[in-house]
Short mmCIF file of C-alpha atoms (C1' of nucleotides) in Angstrom, two decimals:
data_model
loop_
_atom_site.label_atom_id
_atom_site.label_comp_id
_atom_site.label_asym_id
_atom_site.label_seq_id
_atom_site.Cartn_x
_atom_site.Cartn_y
_atom_site.Cartn_z
CA MET S 1 -2.29 -7.87 -5.26
CA SER S 2 -4.09 -4.93 -4.10
CA PHE S 3 -3.25 -2.12 -2.40
CA GLN S 4 -2.63 -1.58 0.70
CA VAL S 5 -3.01 1.63 2.60
CA TYR S 6 -2.58 3.14 6.15
CA ASN S 7 -5.21 4.48 7.36
CA SER S 8 -5.28 6.66 9.87
CA LEU S 9 -8.50 5.64 11.52
CA THR S 10 -7.99 2.20 12.29
CA ARG S 11 -4.10 3.15 12.68
CA LYS S 12 -3.15 0.41 10.70
CA LYS S 13 -2.90 -0.83 6.73
CA GLN S 14 -5.62 -2.39 4.92
CA PRO S 15 -6.82 -3.20 1.20
CA PHE S 16 -8.06 -0.47 -0.24
CA GLU S 17 -11.26 -1.18 -1.43
CA PRO S 18 -13.30 1.69 -2.58
CA ILE S 19 -17.37 2.01 -1.92
CA ASP S 20 -18.76 1.55 -5.87
CA ALA S 21 -16.49 -0.70 -8.21
CA GLY S 22 -13.32 0.44 -9.99
CA GLN S 23 -14.49 4.31 -9.08
CA VAL S 24 -12.98 6.58 -5.83
CA ARG S 25 -14.19 9.60 -4.52
CA MET S 26 -11.13 11.18 -3.07
CA TYR S 27 -11.52 14.27 -0.84
CA ASN S 28 -7.92 16.62 -0.26
CA CYS S 29 -7.94 19.38 2.46
CA GLY S 30 -6.59 21.98 0.77
CA PRO S 31 -4.70 25.43 0.95
CA THR S 32 -6.15 28.38 3.09
CA VAL S 33 -5.14 30.96 0.43
CA TYR S 34 -3.48 33.85 2.57
CA GLY S 35 0.04 32.98 1.26
CA ARG S 36 2.05 31.27 -1.01
CA ALA S 37 2.25 27.63 -0.28
CA HIS S 38 5.37 26.43 1.39
CA ILE S 39 7.59 23.22 0.36
CA GLY S 40 6.24 21.82 3.35
CA ASN S 41 2.89 22.14 2.18
CA LEU S 42 3.68 20.82 -1.10
CA ARG S 43 4.58 18.21 0.41
CA SER S 44 1.21 16.68 1.82
CA PHE S 45 -0.72 17.78 -1.69
CA LEU S 46 2.25 15.96 -3.97
CA PHE S 47 1.10 13.00 -1.72
CA ALA S 48 -2.22 13.37 -2.59
CA ASP S 49 -1.53 13.83 -6.19
CA THR S 50 0.76 10.72 -5.92
CA LEU S 51 -1.94 8.98 -4.53
CA ARG S 52 -4.82 9.61 -7.48
CA ARG S 53 -1.94 8.84 -9.96
CA TRP S 54 -1.86 5.43 -8.26
CA LEU S 55 -5.28 4.46 -8.05
CA GLU S 56 -5.76 5.76 -11.64
CA HIS S 57 -2.55 3.62 -12.57
CA GLU S 58 -4.37 0.58 -10.70
CA GLY S 59 -6.92 0.90 -13.12
CA LEU S 60 -9.36 2.90 -10.62
CA GLU S 61 -11.47 6.17 -12.25
CA VAL S 62 -11.19 8.93 -9.46
CA LYS S 63 -12.82 12.10 -8.40
CA GLN S 64 -10.43 13.87 -6.68
CA VAL S 65 -11.56 16.72 -5.17
CA MET S 66 -9.53 19.21 -3.61
CA ASN S 67 -10.82 22.52 -1.84
CA ILE S 68 -9.48 26.09 -1.58
CA THR S 69 -10.27 27.76 1.41
CA ASP S 70 -10.76 31.09 0.62
CA VAL S 71 -12.40 32.30 3.94
CA GLY S 72 -10.20 32.66 7.17
CA HIS S 73 -10.50 29.98 9.49
CA ILE S 74 -11.25 31.63 12.48
CA THR S 75 -11.06 29.61 15.66
CA ALA S 76 -13.14 28.96 17.78
CA ASP S 77 -12.85 30.65 20.59
CA ALA S 78 -13.75 34.15 20.02
CA ASP S 79 -11.00 37.43 19.83
CA GLN S 80 -8.39 35.22 20.96
CA GLY S 81 -8.62 33.37 17.55
CA GLU S 82 -7.35 34.33 14.10
CA ASP S 83 -8.78 34.73 11.02
CA LYS S 84 -5.65 34.29 8.52
CA LEU S 85 -7.34 35.84 5.83
CA ASP S 86 -9.33 38.83 7.92
CA ALA S 87 -5.74 38.80 9.28
CA GLN S 88 -3.60 39.42 5.91
CA ALA S 89 -6.51 41.41 4.58
CA ARG S 90 -5.84 44.12 7.10
CA LYS S 91 -2.11 43.67 7.55
CA GLU S 92 -2.20 44.72 3.85
CA GLY S 93 -4.77 46.97 3.77
CA ARG S 94 -6.48 45.27 1.13
CA ASP S 95 -9.52 43.52 0.10
CA PRO S 96 -9.62 40.00 1.47
CA TRP S 97 -11.25 38.61 -1.65
CA LYS S 98 -8.45 39.64 -3.82
CA ILE S 99 -6.09 38.26 -1.64
CA SER S 100 -7.54 35.08 -1.93
CA GLU S 101 -7.88 34.99 -5.49
CA GLN S 102 -4.28 36.13 -5.90
CA HIS S 103 -2.72 32.94 -3.83
CA THR S 104 -5.45 30.82 -5.57
CA GLU S 105 -3.80 31.35 -9.08
CA GLU S 106 -0.26 31.22 -7.57
CA PHE S 107 -1.47 27.97 -5.54
CA LEU S 108 -2.71 26.03 -9.24
CA ALA S 109 0.26 27.66 -10.85
CA ASP S 110 2.33 25.68 -8.43
CA LEU S 111 0.84 22.78 -8.62
CA ALA S 112 1.17 22.70 -13.10
CA ALA S 113 5.17 23.77 -12.37
CA LEU S 114 5.23 20.63 -9.97
CA ASP S 115 3.19 18.17 -13.03
CA PHE S 116 0.34 17.54 -10.51
CA LEU S 117 -2.38 16.07 -11.94
CA GLU S 118 -5.43 18.18 -12.33
CA ALA S 119 -7.78 17.93 -9.50
CA SER S 120 -11.79 17.16 -10.93
CA ILE S 121 -12.31 20.39 -8.89
CA TYR S 122 -11.15 23.26 -6.82
CA PRO S 123 -14.31 24.15 -4.47
CA ARG S 124 -14.20 27.65 -2.97
CA ALA S 125 -15.24 27.83 0.52
CA THR S 126 -17.10 31.16 -0.67
CA ALA S 127 -18.81 29.47 -2.83
CA HIS S 128 -20.23 27.14 -0.72
CA ILE S 129 -21.40 29.10 1.87
CA GLU S 130 -25.29 27.90 1.47
CA GLU S 131 -24.16 24.55 1.91
CA MET S 132 -22.97 24.83 4.87
CA LEU S 133 -25.99 26.79 6.09
CA GLU S 134 -28.01 23.39 5.14
CA MET S 135 -25.56 21.03 7.23
CA ILE S 136 -25.62 23.49 9.85
CA ASP S 137 -29.65 23.89 10.23
CA GLY S 138 -29.71 20.11 9.73
CA LEU S 139 -27.16 19.80 13.07
CA LEU S 140 -29.51 22.21 14.83
CA GLU S 141 -32.61 20.15 13.83
CA LYS S 142 -31.03 16.83 15.11
CA GLY S 143 -29.94 18.79 18.35
CA HIS S 144 -26.27 17.91 17.29
CA ALA S 145 -25.79 21.62 17.60
CA TYR S 146 -26.81 25.09 19.54
CA ARG S 147 -27.32 28.43 19.44
CA ALA S 148 -25.67 31.29 21.29
CA GLY S 149 -26.90 34.51 20.44
CA ASP S 150 -26.03 34.97 16.32
CA ASN S 151 -23.19 32.23 16.81
CA VAL S 152 -23.90 28.18 16.49
CA TYR S 153 -21.57 25.76 17.63
CA PHE S 154 -21.83 21.94 17.74
CA ASP S 155 -22.35 20.39 20.71
CA VAL S 156 -19.45 17.74 20.93
CA SER S 157 -21.78 15.66 24.01
CA SER S 158 -23.95 14.65 21.33
CA PHE S 159 -21.85 12.16 19.22
CA ALA S 160 -20.10 9.39 21.15
CA GLU S 161 -17.34 8.77 18.95
CA TYR S 162 -15.83 12.05 19.25
CA GLY S 163 -12.02 11.87 19.36
CA LYS S 164 -12.43 8.41 17.50
CA LEU S 165 -9.80 9.70 14.73
CA SER S 166 -7.36 11.56 16.93
CA GLY S 167 -7.14 8.69 20.26
CA ASN S 168 -8.55 12.25 21.88
CA LYS S 169 -11.09 12.15 25.32
CA VAL S 170 -12.94 14.67 25.37
CA GLU S 171 -11.98 15.05 29.20
CA ASP S 172 -8.27 14.88 28.08
CA LEU S 173 -8.79 18.03 25.61
CA ALA S 174 -10.94 20.26 28.38
CA ALA S 175 -7.90 20.03 30.57
CA GLY S 176 -5.57 20.70 27.95
CA ALA S 177 -7.42 23.72 26.64
CA ARG S 178 -4.63 26.53 26.14
CA ILE S 179 -7.44 29.12 25.59
CA ASP S 180 -10.23 30.55 28.12
CA VAL S 181 -13.45 28.83 27.16
CA LEU S 182 -16.21 31.22 26.07
CA GLU S 183 -19.05 31.55 28.62
CA GLU S 184 -21.24 30.73 26.03
CA LYS S 185 -20.50 27.35 24.55
CA ARG S 186 -21.68 24.21 27.03
CA ALA S 187 -18.34 22.47 26.85
CA PRO S 188 -14.90 23.19 26.34
CA ALA S 189 -15.00 21.00 23.44
CA ASP S 190 -17.37 22.09 21.70
CA PHE S 191 -16.06 24.14 18.31
CA ALA S 192 -18.10 26.81 16.43
CA LEU S 193 -20.18 26.11 13.30
CA TRP S 194 -20.96 29.50 12.56
CA LYS S 195 -19.82 32.94 14.09
CA SER S 196 -21.18 36.53 13.83
CA ASP S 197 -19.08 39.59 13.98
CA PRO S 198 -19.80 42.93 12.48
CA ALA S 199 -16.10 43.80 12.59
CA HIS S 200 -15.17 41.04 10.06
CA LEU S 201 -14.14 41.80 6.80
CA MET S 202 -15.42 38.66 5.02
CA LYS S 203 -19.45 38.01 6.11
CA TRP S 204 -22.49 36.38 5.16
CA GLU S 205 -26.08 37.52 5.99
CA SER S 206 -28.50 34.29 7.12
CA HIS S 207 -31.06 33.86 9.79
CA PHE S 208 -28.61 33.25 12.39
CA GLY S 209 -27.68 37.22 11.47
CA PRO S 210 -26.32 40.12 9.50
CA HIS S 211 -22.94 39.59 9.71
CA GLY S 212 -21.74 35.78 10.14
CA PHE S 213 -19.09 33.54 8.37
CA PRO S 214 -18.65 29.72 8.76
CA GLY S 215 -16.60 28.17 11.50
CA TRP S 216 -13.21 26.22 10.40
CA HIS S 217 -14.46 23.02 10.09
CA ILE S 218 -18.19 23.05 8.14
CA GLU S 219 -16.58 24.12 4.95
CA CYS S 220 -14.81 20.25 4.19
CA SER S 221 -17.86 19.13 5.40
CA ALA S 222 -20.09 20.86 2.97
CA MET S 223 -17.95 20.76 0.12
CA ALA S 224 -17.18 16.73 0.55
CA ARG S 225 -20.82 16.54 0.51
CA THR S 226 -21.48 18.83 -2.31
CA HIS S 227 -19.13 17.39 -4.61
CA LEU S 228 -18.94 14.23 -3.69
CA GLY S 229 -21.55 13.03 -2.06
CA ASP S 230 -22.69 11.66 1.92
CA ARG S 231 -19.83 9.36 2.00
CA ILE S 232 -16.65 9.24 0.35
CA ASP S 233 -13.86 6.64 0.56
CA ILE S 234 -10.75 8.55 0.97
CA HIS S 235 -10.23 11.58 2.67
CA THR S 236 -6.49 13.08 3.08
CA GLY S 237 -4.86 15.75 4.77
CA GLY S 238 -1.53 16.77 6.12
CA GLU S 239 -0.95 15.11 10.12
CA ASP S 240 -1.69 18.27 11.75
CA ASN S 241 -5.32 18.19 10.39
CA ILE S 242 -6.40 15.01 12.62
CA PHE S 243 -7.15 16.90 15.38
CA PRO S 244 -9.03 18.99 15.64
CA HIS S 245 -10.48 19.80 11.68
CA HIS S 246 -10.57 16.27 10.65
CA GLU S 247 -12.29 14.93 13.91
CA CYS S 248 -14.26 17.95 13.73
CA GLU S 249 -15.13 17.33 10.15
CA ILE S 250 -16.45 13.72 11.43
CA ALA S 251 -18.68 14.64 13.57
CA GLN S 252 -20.09 17.08 11.33
CA SER S 253 -20.84 15.10 8.92
CA GLU S 254 -21.64 12.03 10.70
CA ALA S 255 -24.08 13.58 12.93
CA PHE S 256 -25.36 15.16 9.75
CA THR S 257 -26.04 12.24 7.74
CA GLY S 258 -25.85 9.28 10.02
CA GLU S 259 -23.97 7.36 7.89
CA PRO S 260 -19.64 7.30 7.68
CA PHE S 261 -18.05 9.52 6.29
CA ALA S 262 -14.97 8.27 4.85
CA ASN S 263 -13.89 4.99 5.10
CA TYR S 264 -9.84 5.76 4.58
CA TRP S 265 -8.08 8.94 6.45
CA MET S 266 -4.89 9.20 4.95
CA HIS S 267 -2.18 12.10 6.60
CA ALA S 268 1.14 13.13 5.07
CA LYS S 269 3.60 13.44 7.67
CA PHE S 270 5.37 17.30 7.95
CA LEU S 271 8.05 18.42 6.35
CA GLN S 272 11.63 18.85 8.12
CA VAL S 273 13.89 21.28 7.38
CA ASP S 274 17.45 20.57 8.62
CA GLY S 275 16.77 18.34 10.87
CA GLY S 276 13.98 20.51 12.50
CA LYS S 277 11.31 22.51 11.77
CA MET S 278 10.51 24.83 9.46
CA SER S 279 9.74 28.28 10.84
CA LYS S 280 9.69 31.66 9.85
CA SER S 281 11.72 32.47 12.62
CA LEU S 282 14.39 30.55 11.06
CA GLY S 283 13.93 31.71 7.76
CA ASN S 284 13.78 28.24 6.53
CA VAL S 285 10.18 28.42 5.15
CA TYR S 286 10.81 27.84 1.44
CA THR S 287 8.21 28.32 -1.55
CA LEU S 288 8.90 26.86 -5.13
CA SER S 289 10.26 30.19 -6.21
CA ASP S 290 13.05 29.41 -3.17
CA VAL S 291 13.40 26.20 -5.01
CA GLU S 292 13.79 27.59 -8.36
CA SER S 293 16.09 30.85 -7.77
CA ARG S 294 18.35 27.92 -6.45
CA GLY S 295 18.22 26.88 -9.56
CA PHE S 296 16.60 23.66 -9.49
CA ARG S 297 14.03 22.77 -11.53
CA PRO S 298 10.49 21.94 -9.64
CA ARG S 299 11.29 18.32 -10.92
CA ASP S 300 14.25 17.87 -8.73
CA LEU S 301 11.41 18.73 -5.93
CA ARG S 302 9.13 16.98 -6.39
CA PHE S 303 12.11 13.65 -6.72
CA THR S 304 13.30 15.24 -3.23
CA LEU S 305 9.66 15.19 -2.07
CA LEU S 306 9.10 11.40 -3.53
CA ARG S 307 12.46 10.03 -1.96
CA GLY S 308 10.95 9.71 1.41
CA HIS S 309 7.68 7.83 2.60
CA TYR S 310 4.86 10.20 2.73
CA ARG S 311 4.03 8.63 6.61
CA GLN S 312 7.93 9.16 7.31
CA PRO S 313 9.13 13.06 8.53
CA LEU S 314 11.45 13.66 5.67
CA ASN S 315 14.49 16.15 5.76
CA PHE S 316 14.92 18.55 3.52
CA THR S 317 18.03 20.55 2.53
CA TRP S 318 19.69 22.61 -0.14
CA ALA S 319 22.40 19.43 -0.17
CA ILE S 320 19.80 16.66 -0.79
CA MET S 321 18.06 18.86 -3.99
CA ALA S 322 21.23 18.52 -5.43
CA ASP S 323 21.85 15.11 -4.53
CA SER S 324 18.29 14.75 -6.23
CA ALA S 325 19.00 16.57 -9.56
CA ARG S 326 22.17 14.13 -10.23
CA ALA S 327 20.15 11.28 -9.34
CA LEU S 328 18.02 12.28 -12.16
CA ALA S 329 20.39 13.01 -14.56
CA LYS S 330 21.11 9.01 -13.95
CA LEU S 331 17.54 8.24 -14.66
CA ASP S 332 17.39 10.54 -18.16
CA ASP S 333 20.31 8.67 -19.36
CA LEU S 334 18.54 5.43 -18.42
CA VAL S 335 15.48 6.56 -20.80
CA THR S 336 17.91 7.78 -23.41
CA ARG S 337 19.93 4.29 -23.35
CA LEU S 338 16.85 2.56 -23.46
CA LYS S 339 15.75 4.43 -26.37
CA ARG S 340 19.55 4.04 -28.21
CA ILE S 341 18.80 -0.19 -27.12
CA ALA S 342 15.63 -0.30 -28.60
CA ASP S 343 16.69 1.17 -31.50
CA GLY S 344 19.75 -2.00 -32.13
CA GLN S 345 22.23 0.91 -31.77
CA GLU S 346 23.65 -1.12 -28.57
CA GLY S 347 22.55 -3.85 -25.92
CA ALA S 348 22.59 -7.36 -26.27
CA ALA S 349 22.48 -9.56 -29.43
CA GLU S 350 19.28 -11.45 -28.91
CA ALA S 351 16.06 -9.20 -28.81
CA THR S 352 14.61 -10.87 -25.80
CA ALA S 353 17.49 -10.70 -23.88
CA GLY S 354 16.62 -8.94 -20.15
CA GLU S 355 13.14 -9.61 -20.52
CA ASP S 356 12.22 -11.41 -17.21
CA LEU S 357 15.17 -8.41 -15.83
CA VAL S 358 12.20 -5.43 -16.89
CA ARG S 359 9.49 -7.96 -16.01
CA ALA S 360 10.76 -8.25 -12.03
CA ALA S 361 11.74 -4.53 -12.42
CA LYS S 362 8.10 -4.00 -13.09
CA GLN S 363 6.97 -6.21 -10.34
CA ALA S 364 8.64 -5.55 -7.79
CA PHE S 365 7.97 -1.36 -8.65
CA ARG S 366 4.35 -2.18 -8.24
CA ALA S 367 4.71 -4.26 -5.03
CA ALA S 368 6.62 -1.49 -3.31
CA MET S 369 3.69 1.16 -4.77
CA ASN S 370 1.17 -1.12 -3.76
CA ASP S 371 2.30 -1.19 0.01
CA ASP S 372 1.35 2.19 1.13
CA LEU S 373 2.77 3.80 -1.94
CA ASN S 374 6.13 3.29 -0.68
CA THR S 375 7.91 5.25 -3.10
CA PRO S 376 11.72 4.81 -2.09
CA PRO S 377 12.14 1.28 -2.84
CA ALA S 378 9.67 1.62 -6.21
CA ILE S 379 12.19 4.09 -7.52
CA ALA S 380 15.40 2.22 -6.53
CA GLN S 381 14.05 -0.14 -9.03
CA LEU S 382 14.86 2.34 -11.43
CA PHE S 383 18.20 2.20 -10.83
CA GLY S 384 18.32 -1.37 -11.13
CA LEU S 385 17.23 -1.33 -14.29
CA ARG S 386 19.48 1.11 -15.59
CA ASP S 387 22.52 -1.33 -13.88
CA HIS S 388 20.92 -4.01 -16.35
CA ALA S 389 21.06 -1.62 -19.53
CA VAL S 390 24.39 -0.24 -19.00
CA GLN S 391 25.61 -3.89 -18.10
CA GLU S 392 24.26 -4.47 -22.01
CA CYS S 393 22.02 -7.26 -20.39
CA LEU S 394 18.82 -5.94 -22.68
CA GLY S 395 17.78 -6.38 -26.11
CA SER S 396 15.94 -4.02 -28.61
CA ALA S 397 12.53 -6.13 -27.35
CA ALA S 398 13.20 -6.15 -23.60
CA ALA S 399 14.29 -1.95 -24.18
CA ALA S 400 10.72 -1.72 -25.42
CA LEU S 401 9.37 -3.62 -22.57
CA ALA S 402 11.12 -1.68 -20.34
CA LEU S 403 10.38 1.82 -22.34
CA GLU S 404 6.83 1.00 -21.81
CA PHE S 405 7.18 0.52 -17.80
CA LEU S 406 8.58 3.63 -17.50
CA ALA S 407 5.59 5.13 -19.11
CA GLY S 408 3.72 3.37 -16.53
CA VAL S 409 6.14 5.04 -13.74
CA GLN S 410 6.17 8.26 -15.22
CA GLY S 411 1.91 8.15 -15.22
CA ALA S 412 2.62 7.02 -11.40
CA LEU S 413 5.26 9.46 -10.48
CA GLY S 414 5.70 12.04 -12.75
CA ILE S 415 9.58 12.20 -12.14
CA LEU S 416 11.05 11.39 -15.72
CA ASP S 417 12.00 12.98 -18.69
CA MET S 418 10.66 11.40 -21.36
CA GLN S 419 10.01 13.58 -24.11
CA GLU S 420 11.82 13.02 -27.66
CA GLU S 421 13.74 15.87 -28.01
CA SER S 422 15.12 17.41 -31.02
CA LEU S 423 17.43 20.32 -32.24
CA ASP S 424 16.16 23.03 -34.68
CA GLN S 425 18.20 23.33 -37.88
CA GLU S 426 20.56 25.66 -36.63
CA THR S 427 21.84 24.24 -34.12
CA GLN S 428 22.02 20.91 -35.42
CA ASP S 429 24.51 22.50 -37.91
CA ILE S 430 25.88 23.39 -35.58
CA PHE S 431 26.69 20.40 -33.66
CA ASN S 432 27.78 18.17 -37.39
CA GLU S 433 29.88 21.01 -37.98
CA ARG S 434 31.62 20.43 -34.37
CA ILE S 435 31.32 16.69 -35.31
CA ARG S 436 33.65 17.44 -38.74
CA ALA S 437 35.95 19.19 -36.59
CA ARG S 438 36.71 17.02 -34.62
CA GLU S 439 37.11 14.04 -37.63
CA ASN S 440 39.48 16.41 -38.50
CA LYS S 441 41.27 17.37 -35.25
CA GLU S 442 40.44 21.09 -35.53
CA TRP S 443 40.23 20.94 -31.11
CA ALA S 444 40.61 24.97 -31.48
CA ARG S 445 37.50 25.28 -33.67
CA SER S 446 35.91 22.48 -32.42
CA ASP S 447 35.78 23.53 -28.55
CA LYS S 448 34.74 27.00 -29.78
CA LEU S 449 31.71 25.12 -31.14
CA ARG S 450 31.34 23.00 -27.94
CA ASP S 451 31.34 26.31 -26.18
CA GLU S 452 28.73 27.70 -28.88
CA LEU S 453 26.48 25.23 -28.33
CA LEU S 454 26.38 25.39 -24.36
CA GLU S 455 25.04 28.67 -24.64
CA ARG S 456 22.18 27.79 -26.66
CA GLY S 457 21.69 25.15 -23.67
CA ILE S 458 22.84 21.87 -25.44
CA VAL S 459 25.91 19.60 -23.21
CA VAL S 460 28.12 17.78 -25.96
CA GLU S 461 29.62 14.67 -25.18
CA ASP S 462 32.33 12.73 -26.74
CA THR S 463 31.77 9.12 -25.46
CA GLY S 464 32.70 5.51 -26.51
CA GLY S 465 33.22 7.28 -30.21
CA ARG S 466 29.87 8.69 -30.98
CA THR S 467 29.18 12.27 -29.83
CA VAL S 468 25.70 12.74 -28.15
CA TRP S 469 24.34 16.18 -27.25
CA ARG S 470 21.72 16.53 -24.15
CA LYS S 471 19.85 19.76 -22.34
CA ARG S 472 21.16 21.77 -19.78
"C1'" G O 1 0.64 17.35 31.89
"C1'" G O 2 -2.05 13.95 28.06
"C1'" C O 3 -1.95 11.54 23.32
"C1'" G O 4 1.25 9.88 18.86
"C1'" G O 5 5.63 9.22 15.06
"C1'" C O 6 10.95 9.01 14.43
"C1'" G O 7 16.60 7.95 15.10
"C1'" U O 8 19.63 2.76 10.22
"C1'" A O 9 27.04 4.53 6.83
"C1'" G O 10 29.73 11.35 5.76
"C1'" C O 11 24.54 13.10 3.95
"C1'" C O 12 19.21 11.34 2.40
"C1'" A O 13 16.85 6.91 2.76
"C1'" A O 14 13.81 1.29 2.68
"C1'" G O 15 13.92 -2.63 5.65
"C1'" U O 16 7.64 -4.13 10.59
"C1'" G O 17 11.60 -12.07 13.54
"C1'" G O 18 15.30 -15.56 10.26
"C1'" C O 19 20.01 -16.32 3.31
"C1'" U O 20 25.78 -11.87 2.93
"C1'" A O 21 21.08 -4.64 6.17
"C1'" A O 22 17.50 -1.74 -0.60
"C1'" G O 23 18.60 2.39 -3.44
"C1'" G O 24 20.59 7.45 -4.46
"C1'" C O 25 24.32 11.60 -3.79
"C1'" A O 26 28.89 12.18 -1.72
"C1'" A O 27 33.91 9.72 -1.48
"C1'" C O 28 38.24 7.22 -2.80
"C1'" G O 29 41.03 3.88 -6.74
"C1'" G O 30 41.11 2.24 -11.45
"C1'" A O 31 39.53 2.63 -16.88
"C1'" U O 32 38.45 5.88 -20.96
"C1'" U O 33 39.13 10.54 -23.34
"C1'" G O 34 42.66 15.88 -27.62
"C1'" C O 35 41.12 18.64 -23.68
"C1'" A O 36 36.60 18.79 -21.15
"C1'" A O 37 32.08 16.86 -19.62
"C1'" A O 38 29.75 12.51 -18.74
"C1'" U O 39 30.64 6.99 -18.76
"C1'" C O 40 32.62 2.53 -17.06
"C1'" C O 41 34.46 -0.83 -13.21
"C1'" G O 42 35.64 -1.54 -8.01
"C1'" U O 43 35.80 0.11 -2.96
"C1'" C O 44 32.33 2.03 1.14
"C1'" A O 45 27.54 -0.27 8.00
"C1'" U O 46 30.40 -7.32 11.28
"C1'" U O 47 26.44 -3.16 12.04
"C1'" C O 48 20.75 -0.49 13.18
"C1'" A O 49 20.87 6.11 19.52
"C1'" C O 50 21.69 4.03 24.18
"C1'" C O 51 20.99 0.17 27.75
"C1'" G O 52 18.49 -3.97 29.59
"C1'" G O 53 14.87 -8.20 28.17
"C1'" U O 54 12.24 -11.75 25.41
"C1'" U O 55 13.33 -16.18 21.15
"C1'" C O 56 16.76 -21.36 18.74
"C1'" G O 57 17.55 -16.34 16.19
"C1'" A O 58 15.87 -8.54 16.80
"C1'" G O 59 17.18 -2.83 12.65
"C1'" U O 60 13.01 -5.61 13.42
"C1'" C O 61 9.12 -7.46 19.73
"C1'" C O 62 9.11 -5.86 25.46
"C1'" G O 63 10.69 -2.41 29.18
"C1'" G O 64 13.96 1.93 30.42
"C1'" U O 65 17.38 6.07 29.07
"C1'" C O 66 18.49 10.07 25.51
"C1'" G O 67 17.45 13.36 21.52
"C1'" C O 68 14.53 14.86 17.43
"C1'" C O 69 9.39 15.76 15.31
"C1'" G O 70 4.13 16.56 15.02
"C1'" C O 71 -1.30 16.91 17.79
"C1'" C O 72 -3.95 18.37 22.35
"C1'" U O 73 -8.33 24.57 19.19
"C1'" C O 74 -3.04 28.85 13.64
"C1'" C O 75 -1.09 25.18 11.09
"C1'" A O 76 0.25 20.39 5.17
#
RNA sequence: GGCGGCGUAGCCAAGUGGCUAAGGCAACGGAUUGCAAAUCCGUCAUUCACCGGUUCGAGUCCGGUCGCCGCCUCCA
């Protein structure tokens, strides 16, 4: 059973085989830090996190690089282009370095709140200016780039494979260009490697001039090469990155090294909100803060985003978030039940009863994940397992096996709550007191204690002859 | 205009030529319960946007129509 991934480059699913056996070099296109990440950004990064988790689940060692673009993307075509960071800095009247620093911290905090595994490194574009210049010089030497004053452009005509990722043809691009072509460019499709502008806020002195800054695409090529080498296994991003960003990265990197850049390109589809696109004018560009202020946990968002396949458009609504929270409660219940069964408190009499059911669920889960990270049917297996637990089909040994399986699921998806929870002594005393009150049928007193516990965030349930508690 | 994706029950979402179309939520009926909450049992798509075609057989392949989404130098 091998891991099949959909490769945007070949437009089909193929078995994943790393360049070096047992090791994966993965580059995730990260955020441009001029504002707070929204749930659409988070979907794309969650896909990268899931991919990394699954590769590790399958026993591979992953070096994961997620870049932080902290210098603006200026579009290639001069003054009509907008540098997001530069623009934001002017708008706020603040230092762009401060802005990027603030949003970088915010971004990493969002990832942590959502239980993302920490990447091996989060390189900053501004810390790789030298490496970018090195590549630009190399491209000039090899005739893949040319200077126009203090600017440097990549010569698309020098790279025959330009368009192999996106399927675009250079001729069609020229015809569809929305922005007037700069005189100094030799061809409309050529893109900037290095630009110069005295008015720019973030700029670097180089042999191209005193007021330079990098083009949009070169930072990823340089950072990937610096941290992962000339050839990498996987490069990810949102579907919008396919063109021009990734197409240009391929051109730069492969023209520079003369070798294939990334073997697998994987892209996440855009998240939709209320059946349509997210847009500022509709006011539906939500962030993790919005999610939390509506009373949802980061975990609810994580689950919602994993309920759809990463390559399908996913529709986000607040109703679905509520739906997810309820579904997660069922999975929490599964964990609790399995623990009780494993302890012999309930379940089938024979310890090994249902082991085959657990093994089948585990295998189906793995098969789904191995099919290009098909998380929806993988998650469905958990509910199937829950049915078996509820119907008392599982014995203590089977439950222990199931818990082991769920630990693996947690490693891969990060949506479960496996924590061993306990009450502090005071709360435990109130809880015990309530049980005594109920035994004595002191209903008023019992209800008062129940309210007290609720204030402490503990929900009490009198179920099936025993009283149990859970958080929230 | 060029290129690509999608349209499955009230909502979300699997399924990519072949047994009775996964799973979740909601809804409805019942059980249980001091109350409450939770839980449990059951019901819930003769049909896959629409129209044609290929095939012994199609949600799955082909053509057309309608709708939504994305890219074509801001975007995850």
